[in-house]
Structures are given as structure tokens and as C-alpha cells.
């Protein structure tokens, strides 16, 4: 399977490399709440992201998905944004701002819609169905075509 946008994949790896020049850890036991994330990072520990749910993503590569998660979680921590839907919107804006600063306005518009689907779309899906989509790629592709229809379908 090919990534949805291979240039976005490269940008995610680039940004994660800037934020975590010594890398980050991947584990089945990563912080699962904002409080745990802040406690972990504020204690000076390395970023650690959840390993699971990385098979069927728009990145087609678990390493890129983990890099996106590390960047995303860093934005939650750095921006002091908890895990509410409104905070996900703030984190999405922060990540889009990073892209705008590094790659320019045109690219930010293009990738911004994908990032919004990835962050806000999945958060909205969770709000509706009390779980994240198992087929994240299918959900994101559907969300980019028709947001309302994608959110109604319970079997992603």
C-alpha cells in the first residue's frame, strides 16, 4: 500500500526529527491521558508513543505514524492542550502552523486538510462511536470526500 501523500510522510519524519533529535520511544504502554503525558514529559523522560493501531493508516508505514503521534503529543504537551475535541482543534492548528512555517502557505493548505481529517475527523468519530476507526486510512479517505457520511458509518 502506498501512502496517501509521500511528501507529507517525509515532512512528518523531518518535523519529528527536529523535535526529537535523539529520537522517541514506541511502546504498548505509552501515556494514555493528558495528565500521564505531562507527568512523563515534565519529569524529563523521552517522548513515548503508543505502538498499536499503526497498520491501516494514511502513512502506509508504522514508523511515520509513530512520528506523527510523537509530533502530535508534543503539541498537546507544549501547548497545554488536553484531550478534548476543542484541544484537538488547537493541536491541529499548531501542527498546521508548523507546516506553514517550514513549507509555506500552499503546502499548508494541501496538507492541512489531511491533518484536519487525521486529527479532528478521528476525534469526531471517537466522540460519535466511542472508539477510533480500525481502518484509519479508509476513514480518512472517506472523510476527505464527505465528512458527514464518513462520521455516520460505524464500521471503520
mmCIF file with all atom_site columns, N, CA and C in Angstrom, residues 26 50-57 59-63 65-66 69 134 136:
data_model
loop_
_atom_site.group_PDB
_atom_site.id
_atom_site.type_symbol
_atom_site.label_atom_id
_atom_site.label_alt_id
_atom_site.label_comp_id
_atom_site.label_asym_id
_atom_site.label_entity_id
_atom_site.label_seq_id
_atom_site.pdbx_PDB_ins_code
_atom_site.Cartn_x
_atom_site.Cartn_y
_atom_site.Cartn_z
_atom_site.occupancy
_atom_site.B_iso_or_equiv
_atom_site.pdbx_formal_charge
_atom_site.auth_seq_id
_atom_site.auth_comp_id
_atom_site.auth_asym_id
_atom_site.auth_atom_id
_atom_site.pdbx_PDB_model_num
ATOM 1  N N  . UNK A 1 26  ? 8.682   3.940  21.298 1.00 0.00 ? 26  UNK A N  1
ATOM 2  C CA . UNK A 1 26  ? 7.405   3.373  20.879 1.00 0.00 ? 26  UNK A CA 1
ATOM 3  C C  . UNK A 1 26  ? 7.129   2.195  21.808 1.00 0.00 ? 26  UNK A C  1
ATOM 4  N N  . UNK A 1 50  ? 2.241   5.318  21.621 1.00 0.00 ? 50  UNK A N  1
ATOM 5  C CA . UNK A 1 50  ? 1.587   4.015  21.561 1.00 0.00 ? 50  UNK A CA 1
ATOM 6  C C  . UNK A 1 50  ? 1.914   3.316  20.245 1.00 0.00 ? 50  UNK A C  1
ATOM 7  N N  . UNK A 1 51  ? 2.296   2.067  20.334 1.00 0.00 ? 51  UNK A N  1
ATOM 8  C CA . UNK A 1 51  ? 2.688   1.296  19.154 1.00 0.00 ? 51  UNK A CA 1
ATOM 9  C C  . UNK A 1 51  ? 1.492   0.789  18.343 1.00 0.00 ? 51  UNK A C  1
ATOM 10 N N  . UNK A 1 52  ? 0.389   0.511  19.000 1.00 0.00 ? 52  UNK A N  1
ATOM 11 C CA . UNK A 1 52  ? -0.748  -0.127 18.337 1.00 0.00 ? 52  UNK A CA 1
ATOM 12 C C  . UNK A 1 52  ? -1.484  0.756  17.352 1.00 0.00 ? 52  UNK A C  1
ATOM 13 N N  . UNK A 1 53  ? -2.366  0.134  16.597 1.00 0.00 ? 53  UNK A N  1
ATOM 14 C CA . UNK A 1 53  ? -3.203  0.863  15.656 1.00 0.00 ? 53  UNK A CA 1
ATOM 15 C C  . UNK A 1 53  ? -2.434  1.564  14.558 1.00 0.00 ? 53  UNK A C  1
ATOM 16 N N  . UNK A 1 54  ? -1.341  0.971  14.136 1.00 0.00 ? 54  UNK A N  1
ATOM 17 C CA . UNK A 1 54  ? -0.482  1.631  13.137 1.00 0.00 ? 54  UNK A CA 1
ATOM 18 C C  . UNK A 1 54  ? -0.415  0.871  11.815 1.00 0.00 ? 54  UNK A C  1
ATOM 19 N N  . UNK A 1 55  ? -1.325  -0.063 11.620 1.00 0.00 ? 55  UNK A N  1
ATOM 20 C CA . UNK A 1 55  ? -1.289  -0.897 10.412 1.00 0.00 ? 55  UNK A CA 1
ATOM 21 C C  . UNK A 1 55  ? -2.010  -0.265 9.227  1.00 0.00 ? 55  UNK A C  1
ATOM 22 N N  . UNK A 1 56  ? -3.199  0.253  9.445  1.00 0.00 ? 56  UNK A N  1
ATOM 23 C CA . UNK A 1 56  ? -4.059  0.729  8.359  1.00 0.00 ? 56  UNK A CA 1
ATOM 24 C C  . UNK A 1 56  ? -4.209  2.239  8.435  1.00 0.00 ? 56  UNK A C  1
ATOM 25 N N  . UNK A 1 57  ? -3.092  2.934  8.190  1.00 0.00 ? 57  UNK A N  1
ATOM 26 C CA . UNK A 1 57  ? -3.085  4.396  8.284  1.00 0.00 ? 57  UNK A CA 1
ATOM 27 C C  . UNK A 1 57  ? -2.820  5.004  6.911  1.00 0.00 ? 57  UNK A C  1
ATOM 28 N N  . UNK A 1 59  ? -0.407  6.735  6.216  1.00 0.00 ? 59  UNK A N  1
ATOM 29 C CA . UNK A 1 59  ? 1.044   6.813  6.009  1.00 0.00 ? 59  UNK A CA 1
ATOM 30 C C  . UNK A 1 59  ? 1.622   5.534  5.401  1.00 0.00 ? 59  UNK A C  1
ATOM 31 N N  . UNK A 1 60  ? 0.900   4.421  5.524  1.00 0.00 ? 60  UNK A N  1
ATOM 32 C CA . UNK A 1 60  ? 1.323   3.120  4.990  1.00 0.00 ? 60  UNK A CA 1
ATOM 33 C C  . UNK A 1 60  ? 2.667   2.675  5.561  1.00 0.00 ? 60  UNK A C  1
ATOM 34 N N  . UNK A 1 61  ? 3.015   3.198  6.719  1.00 0.00 ? 61  UNK A N  1
ATOM 35 C CA . UNK A 1 61  ? 4.294   2.880  7.359  1.00 0.00 ? 61  UNK A CA 1
ATOM 36 C C  . UNK A 1 61  ? 4.152   3.189  8.849  1.00 0.00 ? 61  UNK A C  1
ATOM 37 N N  . UNK A 1 62  ? 4.242   2.183  9.704  1.00 0.00 ? 62  UNK A N  1
ATOM 38 C CA . UNK A 1 62  ? 4.113   2.442  11.144 1.00 0.00 ? 62  UNK A CA 1
ATOM 39 C C  . UNK A 1 62  ? 5.099   3.485  11.665 1.00 0.00 ? 62  UNK A C  1
ATOM 40 N N  . UNK A 1 63  ? 6.310   3.525  11.125 1.00 0.00 ? 63  UNK A N  1
ATOM 41 C CA . UNK A 1 63  ? 7.312   4.497  11.598 1.00 0.00 ? 63  UNK A CA 1
ATOM 42 C C  . UNK A 1 63  ? 6.824   5.940  11.399 1.00 0.00 ? 63  UNK A C  1
ATOM 43 N N  . UNK A 1 65  ? 3.634   6.849  11.151 1.00 0.00 ? 65  UNK A N  1
ATOM 44 C CA . UNK A 1 65  ? 2.512   7.031  12.066 1.00 0.00 ? 65  UNK A CA 1
ATOM 45 C C  . UNK A 1 65  ? 3.019   7.354  13.469 1.00 0.00 ? 65  UNK A C  1
ATOM 46 N N  . UNK A 1 66  ? 4.052   6.658  13.923 1.00 0.00 ? 66  UNK A N  1
ATOM 47 C CA . UNK A 1 66  ? 4.611   6.924  15.251 1.00 0.00 ? 66  UNK A CA 1
ATOM 48 C C  . UNK A 1 66  ? 5.230   8.318  15.303 1.00 0.00 ? 66  UNK A C  1
ATOM 49 N N  . UNK A 1 69  ? 2.453   10.714 15.688 1.00 0.00 ? 69  UNK A N  1
ATOM 50 C CA . UNK A 1 69  ? 1.957   10.686 17.064 1.00 0.00 ? 69  UNK A CA 1
ATOM 51 C C  . UNK A 1 69  ? 2.889   11.446 18.008 1.00 0.00 ? 69  UNK A C  1
ATOM 52 N N  . UNK A 1 134 ? -10.817 1.488  13.163 1.00 0.00 ? 134 UNK A N  1
ATOM 53 C CA . UNK A 1 134 ? -9.763  0.482  12.962 1.00 0.00 ? 134 UNK A CA 1
ATOM 54 C C  . UNK A 1 134 ? -9.104  0.682  11.597 1.00 0.00 ? 134 UNK A C  1
ATOM 55 N N  . UNK A 1 136 ? -8.158  3.259  9.698  1.00 0.00 ? 136 UNK A N  1
ATOM 56 C CA . UNK A 1 136 ? -7.950  4.707  9.712  1.00 0.00 ? 136 UNK A CA 1
ATOM 57 C C  . UNK A 1 136 ? -7.816  5.263  8.305  1.00 0.00 ? 136 UNK A C  1
#
